[in-house]
Amino acid sequence: MYPFDYSRVSDTEEALAAGRRGGRYIAGGTTLVDLMRETVERPETVVDISGLPLDEVTATERGGLRIGALVTMSKAAAHPKVRTLFPVVSQALELSASAQLRNMATIGGNIMQRTRCTYFRDVTANCNKRDPGSGCAAREGYNRSHAILGTSDACVATHPSDVAVAFAALEAQVHVLGADGQRQIPFADFLLRPGSTPNREQALVSGELITAVEIPALPRPLGSGYLKVRDRQSYEFALTSAAVALHVRGGVIREAKVAAGGVGTVPWKLPAVEQHLLGERPSPSLWAAAAAKAADGARPLAHNRFKTDLLKRTVERQLRIVGGTK
């Protein structure tokens, strides 16, 4: 691990000042510390923000939820309002990692975590995300776990977060604080596709601090859930996953929110699936027809072609579970 300076801040102004000077924010440290050990990340200054008052879950006036950036994964998953209003979020969190990690890791850190691509974490391998312009070893290497959606010639790495898939499906907003004050970023715009600049992963200005993730109010009743398909039942990153939320009234689907994980360079919203569901009556044939659109635009690699069909089956199964038909 390379030498670094450490400071602990007690308020947001102090944190922002340290961030503007190039400091890297750290809370639970479950991602950044690992990357520093592997010398993938080499920050000169680490700024501990764990003492900031950003650790509450609150209901919004319209019936949504605001989850503070420093709320731990375990606290968010267990919160009664999260479990009642948006079980897709609590399920995604509980399927993400071991209890020990969930007790440390925060919501803000989770959505900021970097890819688990083995080539990114191997400093001897070419990786445009880690070393812009060096190439992408995964494209011609072993790429079974890599993305089939949103890829570019520069990068094919997947985003690892489970709860980010739920946030993408629910069309959450990320609240950030910076030198110019507060702003909100739609979750669809927060995490960036690689394009030609895979090293730029979030739509943050240097020094900005995430303060919360807000889930908007959605019509009730709302059924939702998260399904994760992986190589083993123990904690593992997704091969495919599906976050689904459905509002059914009068026997007709009035609202549909669907996103996939494990297959995209960012959590992958599925608008074609959503549109196919709206105004229709739940049925097994509807789930199958909608899920058939889940892999539209996929560009599989040599070792992950199976993900195309697996994604469709994952989405169909979760539509059946949430929609209540067999």
mmCIF file of C-alpha atoms in Angstrom:
data_model
loop_
_atom_site.group_PDB
_atom_site.id
_atom_site.type_symbol
_atom_site.label_atom_id
_atom_site.label_comp_id
_atom_site.label_asym_id
_atom_site.label_seq_id
_atom_site.Cartn_x
_atom_site.Cartn_y
_atom_site.Cartn_z
ATOM 1 C CA MET A 1 0.000 0.000 0.000
ATOM 2 C CA TYR A 2 1.345 3.435 -0.928
ATOM 3 C CA PRO A 3 1.718 6.075 1.822
ATOM 4 C CA PHE A 4 -1.205 8.465 2.290
ATOM 5 C CA ASP A 5 -2.418 11.197 4.640
ATOM 6 C CA TYR A 6 -5.537 10.614 6.723
ATOM 7 C CA SER A 7 -7.970 13.166 8.120
ATOM 8 C CA ARG A 8 -11.355 12.886 9.822
ATOM 9 C CA VAL A 9 -13.976 15.603 9.283
ATOM 10 C CA SER A 10 -16.914 16.582 11.473
ATOM 11 C CA ASP A 11 -19.100 18.629 9.118
ATOM 12 C CA THR A 12 -19.900 18.840 5.412
ATOM 13 C CA GLU A 13 -18.080 22.131 4.867
ATOM 14 C CA GLU A 14 -14.870 20.633 6.192
ATOM 15 C CA ALA A 15 -15.423 17.576 4.014
ATOM 16 C CA LEU A 16 -15.983 19.644 0.880
ATOM 17 C CA ALA A 17 -12.865 21.705 1.545
ATOM 18 C CA ALA A 18 -10.816 18.513 1.860
ATOM 19 C CA GLY A 19 -12.448 17.118 -1.286
ATOM 20 C CA ARG A 20 -11.583 20.227 -3.282
ATOM 21 C CA ARG A 21 -7.955 19.723 -2.259
ATOM 22 C CA GLY A 22 -8.028 16.264 -3.813
ATOM 23 C CA GLY A 23 -8.943 14.161 -0.784
ATOM 24 C CA ARG A 24 -10.773 10.860 -1.344
ATOM 25 C CA TYR A 25 -13.843 10.314 0.805
ATOM 26 C CA ILE A 26 -14.040 7.123 2.842
ATOM 27 C CA ALA A 27 -16.718 5.797 5.197
ATOM 28 C CA GLY A 28 -16.967 2.008 5.627
ATOM 29 C CA GLY A 29 -13.925 1.529 3.409
ATOM 30 C CA THR A 30 -15.012 -1.879 2.140
ATOM 31 C CA THR A 31 -14.100 -1.008 -1.456
ATOM 32 C CA LEU A 32 -11.468 1.721 -1.293
ATOM 33 C CA VAL A 33 -9.225 -0.015 1.242
ATOM 34 C CA ASP A 34 -9.192 -3.187 -0.868
ATOM 35 C CA LEU A 35 -8.214 -1.214 -3.955
ATOM 36 C CA MET A 36 -5.488 0.610 -2.039
ATOM 37 C CA ARG A 37 -4.062 -2.721 -0.858
ATOM 38 C CA GLU A 38 -3.961 -3.915 -4.454
ATOM 39 C CA THR A 39 -2.382 -0.561 -5.510
ATOM 40 C CA VAL A 40 -5.206 0.006 -7.981
ATOM 41 C CA GLU A 41 -6.108 3.167 -6.059
ATOM 42 C CA ARG A 42 -3.315 5.422 -4.797
ATOM 43 C CA PRO A 43 -4.927 8.437 -3.098
ATOM 44 C CA GLU A 44 -2.563 10.901 -1.492
ATOM 45 C CA THR A 45 -5.187 11.897 1.083
ATOM 46 C CA VAL A 46 -8.067 9.905 2.561
ATOM 47 C CA VAL A 47 -10.882 11.893 4.190
ATOM 48 C CA ASP A 48 -12.971 9.995 6.745
ATOM 49 C CA ILE A 49 -16.587 11.203 6.512
ATOM 50 C CA SER A 50 -18.109 8.516 8.740
ATOM 51 C CA GLY A 51 -18.947 11.082 11.437
ATOM 52 C CA LEU A 52 -21.160 13.253 9.228
ATOM 53 C CA PRO A 53 -24.916 13.398 9.988
ATOM 54 C CA LEU A 54 -25.965 11.532 6.839
ATOM 55 C CA ASP A 55 -27.146 8.279 8.395
ATOM 56 C CA GLU A 56 -30.938 8.533 8.514
ATOM 57 C CA VAL A 57 -33.788 7.045 6.483
ATOM 58 C CA THR A 58 -36.693 9.484 6.189
ATOM 59 C CA ALA A 59 -40.022 9.534 4.377
ATOM 60 C CA THR A 60 -40.538 12.337 1.870
ATOM 61 C CA GLU A 61 -43.685 14.463 1.816
ATOM 62 C CA ARG A 62 -45.090 12.671 -1.220
ATOM 63 C CA GLY A 63 -44.481 9.167 0.070
ATOM 64 C CA GLY A 64 -41.018 8.337 -1.197
ATOM 65 C CA LEU A 65 -37.906 7.588 0.847
ATOM 66 C CA ARG A 66 -34.662 9.448 1.368
ATOM 67 C CA ILE A 67 -31.759 7.214 2.409
ATOM 68 C CA GLY A 68 -28.717 9.043 3.774
ATOM 69 C CA ALA A 69 -25.402 8.307 2.103
ATOM 70 C CA LEU A 70 -23.903 6.997 5.360
ATOM 71 C CA VAL A 71 -26.751 4.645 6.199
ATOM 72 C CA THR A 72 -25.198 1.199 6.310
ATOM 73 C CA MET A 73 -26.466 -1.496 4.002
ATOM 74 C CA SER A 74 -27.703 -3.535 6.963
ATOM 75 C CA LYS A 75 -29.574 -0.579 8.485
ATOM 76 C CA ALA A 76 -31.214 0.284 5.165
ATOM 77 C CA ALA A 77 -32.205 -3.335 4.498
ATOM 78 C CA ALA A 78 -33.771 -3.711 7.956
ATOM 79 C CA HIS A 79 -35.554 -0.358 8.046
ATOM 80 C CA PRO A 80 -39.346 -0.901 8.318
ATOM 81 C CA LYS A 81 -40.212 1.672 5.665
ATOM 82 C CA VAL A 82 -37.701 0.251 3.187
ATOM 83 C CA ARG A 83 -38.984 -3.272 3.745
ATOM 84 C CA THR A 84 -42.636 -2.207 3.510
ATOM 85 C CA LEU A 85 -42.546 0.343 0.689
ATOM 86 C CA PHE A 86 -39.674 -0.948 -1.454
ATOM 87 C CA PRO A 87 -38.793 -4.575 -0.681
ATOM 88 C CA VAL A 88 -36.798 -4.680 -3.924
ATOM 89 C CA VAL A 89 -34.228 -2.453 -2.177
ATOM 90 C CA SER A 90 -34.009 -4.495 1.025
ATOM 91 C CA GLN A 91 -33.751 -7.747 -0.955
ATOM 92 C CA ALA A 92 -30.993 -6.358 -3.182
ATOM 93 C CA LEU A 93 -29.034 -5.242 -0.127
ATOM 94 C CA GLU A 94 -29.401 -8.551 1.695
ATOM 95 C CA LEU A 95 -28.233 -10.476 -1.373
ATOM 96 C CA SER A 96 -25.214 -8.209 -1.873
ATOM 97 C CA ALA A 97 -22.706 -9.309 0.724
ATOM 98 C CA SER A 98 -22.078 -10.975 4.051
ATOM 99 C CA ALA A 99 -23.532 -9.530 7.259
ATOM 100 C CA GLN A 100 -20.089 -8.299 8.295
ATOM 101 C CA LEU A 101 -19.692 -6.266 5.115
ATOM 102 C CA ARG A 102 -23.276 -4.969 5.225
ATOM 103 C CA ASN A 103 -22.641 -3.699 8.747
ATOM 104 C CA MET A 104 -19.725 -1.591 7.482
ATOM 105 C CA ALA A 105 -20.552 -0.611 3.915
ATOM 106 C CA THR A 106 -22.704 2.462 3.254
ATOM 107 C CA ILE A 107 -25.295 3.289 0.618
ATOM 108 C CA GLY A 108 -23.163 6.094 -0.826
ATOM 109 C CA GLY A 109 -20.104 3.880 -0.975
ATOM 110 C CA ASN A 110 -22.044 1.014 -2.511
ATOM 111 C CA ILE A 111 -23.152 2.975 -5.561
ATOM 112 C CA MET A 112 -19.619 4.389 -5.917
ATOM 113 C CA GLN A 113 -17.888 0.998 -5.842
ATOM 114 C CA ARG A 114 -15.724 0.117 -8.790
ATOM 115 C CA THR A 115 -15.924 -2.935 -11.019
ATOM 116 C CA ARG A 116 -14.846 -6.400 -9.903
ATOM 117 C CA CYS A 117 -13.282 -7.098 -13.301
ATOM 118 C CA THR A 118 -10.173 -9.169 -12.595
ATOM 119 C CA TYR A 119 -8.174 -7.291 -15.228
ATOM 120 C CA PHE A 120 -9.011 -3.961 -13.573
ATOM 121 C CA ARG A 121 -7.736 -5.292 -10.263
ATOM 122 C CA ASP A 122 -4.593 -6.834 -11.751
ATOM 123 C CA VAL A 123 -2.166 -3.929 -12.133
ATOM 124 C CA THR A 124 -0.066 -5.964 -14.588
ATOM 125 C CA ALA A 125 -2.985 -6.211 -17.067
ATOM 126 C CA ASN A 126 -4.036 -3.636 -19.628
ATOM 127 C CA CYS A 127 -7.125 -1.755 -18.443
ATOM 128 C CA ASN A 128 -8.463 1.508 -19.823
ATOM 129 C CA LYS A 129 -10.520 2.062 -16.680
ATOM 130 C CA ARG A 130 -7.425 1.956 -14.483
ATOM 131 C CA ASP A 131 -4.867 3.255 -17.014
ATOM 132 C CA PRO A 132 -6.565 5.189 -19.867
ATOM 133 C CA GLY A 133 -5.229 4.275 -23.297
ATOM 134 C CA SER A 134 -3.584 1.017 -22.229
ATOM 135 C CA GLY A 135 -6.232 -1.241 -23.791
ATOM 136 C CA CYS A 136 -8.838 -3.697 -22.492
ATOM 137 C CA ALA A 137 -7.459 -7.150 -21.707
ATOM 138 C CA ALA A 138 -10.939 -8.497 -21.017
ATOM 139 C CA ARG A 139 -12.128 -8.143 -24.609
ATOM 140 C CA GLU A 140 -9.820 -10.908 -25.804
ATOM 141 C CA GLY A 141 -9.271 -12.547 -22.421
ATOM 142 C CA TYR A 142 -11.530 -14.652 -20.215
ATOM 143 C CA ASN A 143 -14.733 -12.608 -20.138
ATOM 144 C CA ARG A 144 -17.428 -14.926 -18.758
ATOM 145 C CA SER A 145 -18.484 -12.463 -16.049
ATOM 146 C CA HIS A 146 -18.358 -9.360 -18.228
ATOM 147 C CA ALA A 147 -21.029 -7.136 -19.751
ATOM 148 C CA ILE A 148 -23.156 -7.711 -22.839
ATOM 149 C CA LEU A 149 -24.961 -4.348 -22.708
ATOM 150 C CA GLY A 150 -23.533 -0.833 -22.780
ATOM 151 C CA THR A 151 -20.041 -1.969 -23.719
ATOM 152 C CA SER A 152 -17.540 -0.129 -25.879
ATOM 153 C CA ASP A 153 -14.235 -0.916 -27.560
ATOM 154 C CA ALA A 154 -12.575 0.576 -24.475
ATOM 155 C CA CYS A 155 -14.326 -1.386 -21.706
ATOM 156 C CA VAL A 156 -16.629 -4.368 -21.104
ATOM 157 C CA ALA A 157 -16.636 -4.428 -17.285
ATOM 158 C CA THR A 158 -19.887 -4.792 -15.354
ATOM 159 C CA HIS A 159 -20.980 -2.585 -12.469
ATOM 160 C CA PRO A 160 -21.070 -4.787 -9.339
ATOM 161 C CA SER A 161 -23.728 -3.132 -7.151
ATOM 162 C CA ASP A 162 -27.018 -4.943 -6.523
ATOM 163 C CA VAL A 163 -28.848 -2.087 -4.835
ATOM 164 C CA ALA A 164 -27.883 0.191 -7.721
ATOM 165 C CA VAL A 165 -30.022 -2.051 -9.950
ATOM 166 C CA ALA A 166 -32.981 -1.495 -7.634
ATOM 167 C CA PHE A 167 -32.347 2.263 -7.583
ATOM 168 C CA ALA A 168 -32.157 2.301 -11.382
ATOM 169 C CA ALA A 169 -35.450 0.419 -11.687
ATOM 170 C CA LEU A 170 -37.189 2.779 -9.247
ATOM 171 C CA GLU A 171 -35.734 5.863 -10.977
ATOM 172 C CA ALA A 172 -34.110 7.214 -7.832
ATOM 173 C CA GLN A 173 -32.258 10.519 -7.525
ATOM 174 C CA VAL A 174 -28.778 10.979 -6.074
ATOM 175 C CA HIS A 175 -28.413 14.070 -3.871
ATOM 176 C CA VAL A 176 -24.950 15.630 -3.951
ATOM 177 C CA LEU A 177 -23.346 18.637 -2.318
ATOM 178 C CA GLY A 178 -20.525 20.629 -3.835
ATOM 179 C CA ALA A 179 -18.919 24.045 -4.006
ATOM 180 C CA ASP A 180 -21.920 25.392 -5.924
ATOM 181 C CA GLY A 181 -24.457 23.978 -3.491
ATOM 182 C CA GLN A 182 -26.841 21.050 -3.705
ATOM 183 C CA ARG A 183 -28.056 19.279 -6.809
ATOM 184 C CA GLN A 184 -29.880 16.095 -7.720
ATOM 185 C CA ILE A 185 -28.765 13.642 -10.384
ATOM 186 C CA PRO A 186 -31.226 11.126 -11.859
ATOM 187 C CA PHE A 187 -29.853 7.666 -11.161
ATOM 188 C CA ALA A 188 -29.968 6.910 -14.890
ATOM 189 C CA ASP A 189 -27.407 9.706 -15.375
ATOM 190 C CA PHE A 190 -25.310 9.137 -12.250
ATOM 191 C CA LEU A 191 -23.370 6.066 -13.382
ATOM 192 C CA LEU A 192 -21.713 6.580 -16.764
ATOM 193 C CA ARG A 193 -21.347 4.114 -19.599
ATOM 194 C CA PRO A 194 -17.699 3.645 -20.550
ATOM 195 C CA GLY A 195 -17.694 4.998 -24.110
ATOM 196 C CA SER A 196 -14.167 6.196 -24.808
ATOM 197 C CA THR A 197 -13.583 7.348 -21.211
ATOM 198 C CA PRO A 198 -14.187 4.307 -18.962
ATOM 199 C CA ASN A 199 -12.035 5.857 -16.241
ATOM 200 C CA ARG A 200 -14.841 8.399 -15.621
ATOM 201 C CA GLU A 201 -17.504 6.361 -13.860
ATOM 202 C CA GLN A 202 -19.858 8.835 -12.119
ATOM 203 C CA ALA A 203 -21.370 12.191 -13.057
ATOM 204 C CA LEU A 204 -19.719 13.922 -10.120
ATOM 205 C CA VAL A 205 -17.694 17.119 -10.141
ATOM 206 C CA SER A 206 -14.384 16.820 -8.314
ATOM 207 C CA GLY A 207 -14.909 17.203 -4.575
ATOM 208 C CA GLU A 208 -18.673 16.654 -4.623
ATOM 209 C CA LEU A 209 -20.116 14.655 -1.744
ATOM 210 C CA ILE A 210 -23.065 12.270 -1.999
ATOM 211 C CA THR A 211 -25.549 13.093 0.770
ATOM 212 C CA ALA A 212 -28.500 10.777 0.015
ATOM 213 C CA VAL A 213 -30.359 8.610 -2.466
ATOM 214 C CA GLU A 214 -34.046 9.456 -2.825
ATOM 215 C CA ILE A 215 -36.618 6.984 -4.106
ATOM 216 C CA PRO A 216 -39.660 8.762 -5.535
ATOM 217 C CA ALA A 217 -43.216 8.043 -4.491
ATOM 218 C CA LEU A 218 -44.840 5.423 -6.699
ATOM 219 C CA PRO A 219 -48.498 4.410 -6.988
ATOM 220 C CA ARG A 220 -49.871 1.940 -4.451
ATOM 221 C CA PRO A 221 -50.223 -0.974 -4.172
ATOM 222 C CA LEU A 222 -46.714 -1.615 -5.446
ATOM 223 C CA GLY A 223 -45.272 -5.108 -5.615
ATOM 224 C CA SER A 224 -41.513 -5.334 -5.979
ATOM 225 C CA GLY A 225 -38.617 -7.714 -5.596
ATOM 226 C CA TYR A 226 -35.046 -8.562 -6.594
ATOM 227 C CA LEU A 227 -33.778 -11.793 -8.108
ATOM 228 C CA LYS A 228 -30.065 -12.569 -8.327
ATOM 229 C CA VAL A 229 -28.597 -15.443 -10.329
ATOM 230 C CA ARG A 230 -25.026 -16.395 -9.427
ATOM 231 C CA ASP A 231 -22.623 -19.303 -9.551
ATOM 232 C CA ARG A 232 -23.090 -20.155 -5.884
ATOM 233 C CA GLN A 233 -25.689 -19.404 -3.217
ATOM 234 C CA SER A 234 -23.051 -17.999 -0.910
ATOM 235 C CA TYR A 235 -22.312 -14.312 -1.433
ATOM 236 C CA GLU A 236 -21.197 -13.840 -5.021
ATOM 237 C CA PHE A 237 -21.541 -11.223 -7.739
ATOM 238 C CA ALA A 238 -24.445 -11.577 -10.147
ATOM 239 C CA LEU A 239 -24.269 -13.317 -13.491
ATOM 240 C CA THR A 240 -27.673 -11.773 -14.081
ATOM 241 C CA SER A 241 -30.201 -10.073 -11.824
ATOM 242 C CA ALA A 242 -33.584 -8.387 -12.150
ATOM 243 C CA ALA A 243 -35.230 -5.646 -10.103
ATOM 244 C CA VAL A 244 -38.977 -5.427 -10.760
ATOM 245 C CA ALA A 245 -41.719 -3.147 -9.407
ATOM 246 C CA LEU A 246 -45.318 -3.423 -10.631
ATOM 247 C CA HIS A 247 -48.447 -1.422 -9.834
ATOM 248 C CA VAL A 248 -51.559 -3.381 -10.788
ATOM 249 C CA ARG A 249 -55.017 -1.792 -10.453
ATOM 250 C CA GLY A 250 -58.259 -3.161 -11.770
ATOM 251 C CA GLY A 251 -56.431 -6.209 -13.063
ATOM 252 C CA VAL A 252 -54.248 -4.089 -15.372
ATOM 253 C CA ILE A 253 -50.576 -3.118 -15.067
ATOM 254 C CA ARG A 254 -50.531 0.665 -14.600
ATOM 255 C CA GLU A 255 -46.852 1.084 -13.722
ATOM 256 C CA ALA A 256 -43.832 -1.104 -14.502
ATOM 257 C CA LYS A 257 -40.249 -0.528 -13.399
ATOM 258 C CA VAL A 258 -37.634 -3.075 -14.511
ATOM 259 C CA ALA A 259 -33.824 -3.086 -14.507
ATOM 260 C CA ALA A 260 -31.133 -5.742 -14.830
ATOM 261 C CA GLY A 261 -27.738 -6.276 -13.213
ATOM 262 C CA GLY A 262 -24.719 -8.442 -13.956
ATOM 263 C CA VAL A 263 -25.067 -7.795 -17.679
ATOM 264 C CA GLY A 264 -24.420 -4.091 -18.182
ATOM 265 C CA THR A 265 -21.562 -1.686 -17.745
ATOM 266 C CA VAL A 266 -24.063 0.175 -15.571
ATOM 267 C CA PRO A 267 -27.306 -1.052 -13.959
ATOM 268 C CA TRP A 268 -29.402 -1.608 -17.047
ATOM 269 C CA LYS A 269 -32.888 -0.099 -17.238
ATOM 270 C CA LEU A 270 -35.225 -2.087 -19.527
ATOM 271 C CA PRO A 271 -37.709 0.387 -21.079
ATOM 272 C CA ALA A 272 -38.786 -2.013 -23.846
ATOM 273 C CA VAL A 273 -39.823 -4.560 -21.222
ATOM 274 C CA GLU A 274 -41.648 -1.882 -19.232
ATOM 275 C CA GLN A 275 -43.541 -0.571 -22.253
ATOM 276 C CA HIS A 276 -44.643 -4.064 -23.226
ATOM 277 C CA LEU A 277 -46.210 -4.536 -19.788
ATOM 278 C CA LEU A 278 -48.142 -1.271 -19.476
ATOM 279 C CA GLY A 279 -51.898 -1.527 -19.920
ATOM 280 C CA GLU A 280 -51.820 -5.322 -20.068
ATOM 281 C CA ARG A 281 -53.297 -7.947 -17.780
ATOM 282 C CA PRO A 282 -50.783 -10.110 -15.903
ATOM 283 C CA SER A 283 -50.328 -13.545 -17.435
ATOM 284 C CA PRO A 284 -47.558 -16.074 -18.039
ATOM 285 C CA SER A 285 -47.599 -15.283 -21.755
ATOM 286 C CA LEU A 286 -47.219 -11.566 -21.045
ATOM 287 C CA TRP A 287 -44.195 -12.149 -18.801
ATOM 288 C CA ALA A 288 -42.514 -14.269 -21.477
ATOM 289 C CA ALA A 289 -43.212 -11.797 -24.275
ATOM 290 C CA ALA A 290 -41.968 -8.838 -22.242
ATOM 291 C CA ALA A 291 -38.845 -10.662 -21.029
ATOM 292 C CA ALA A 292 -37.966 -11.578 -24.605
ATOM 293 C CA LYS A 293 -37.046 -7.903 -25.072
ATOM 294 C CA ALA A 294 -34.663 -7.824 -22.085
ATOM 295 C CA ALA A 295 -31.516 -8.514 -24.114
ATOM 296 C CA ASP A 296 -32.256 -6.124 -26.970
ATOM 297 C CA GLY A 297 -28.980 -4.617 -28.170
ATOM 298 C CA ALA A 298 -26.794 -7.190 -26.422
ATOM 299 C CA ARG A 299 -23.235 -7.657 -27.702
ATOM 300 C CA PRO A 300 -21.964 -10.871 -26.092
ATOM 301 C CA LEU A 301 -18.308 -11.766 -25.946
ATOM 302 C CA ALA A 302 -16.571 -15.089 -26.498
ATOM 303 C CA HIS A 303 -17.283 -16.543 -23.051
ATOM 304 C CA ASN A 304 -20.540 -14.872 -21.945
ATOM 305 C CA ARG A 305 -22.984 -15.608 -24.750
ATOM 306 C CA PHE A 306 -25.055 -17.584 -22.239
ATOM 307 C CA LYS A 307 -25.979 -14.323 -20.521
ATOM 308 C CA THR A 308 -28.332 -13.334 -23.339
ATOM 309 C CA ASP A 309 -30.752 -16.188 -22.674
ATOM 310 C CA LEU A 310 -30.081 -16.215 -18.942
ATOM 311 C CA LEU A 311 -31.070 -12.552 -18.716
ATOM 312 C CA LYS A 312 -34.382 -13.199 -20.459
ATOM 313 C CA ARG A 313 -35.146 -16.106 -18.144
ATOM 314 C CA THR A 314 -34.167 -14.098 -15.069
ATOM 315 C CA VAL A 315 -36.458 -11.207 -15.992
ATOM 316 C CA GLU A 316 -39.330 -13.546 -16.855
ATOM 317 C CA ARG A 317 -39.008 -15.404 -13.575
ATOM 318 C CA GLN A 318 -38.986 -12.205 -11.513
ATOM 319 C CA LEU A 319 -41.980 -10.816 -13.407
ATOM 320 C CA ARG A 320 -43.840 -14.005 -12.511
ATOM 321 C CA ILE A 321 -42.819 -13.727 -8.851
ATOM 322 C CA VAL A 322 -43.745 -10.059 -8.449
ATOM 323 C CA GLY A 323 -46.780 -10.267 -10.734
ATOM 324 C CA GLY A 324 -48.234 -13.179 -8.798
ATOM 325 C CA THR A 325 -48.957 -15.570 -11.651
ATOM 326 C CA LYS A 326 -47.344 -18.925 -12.324
#
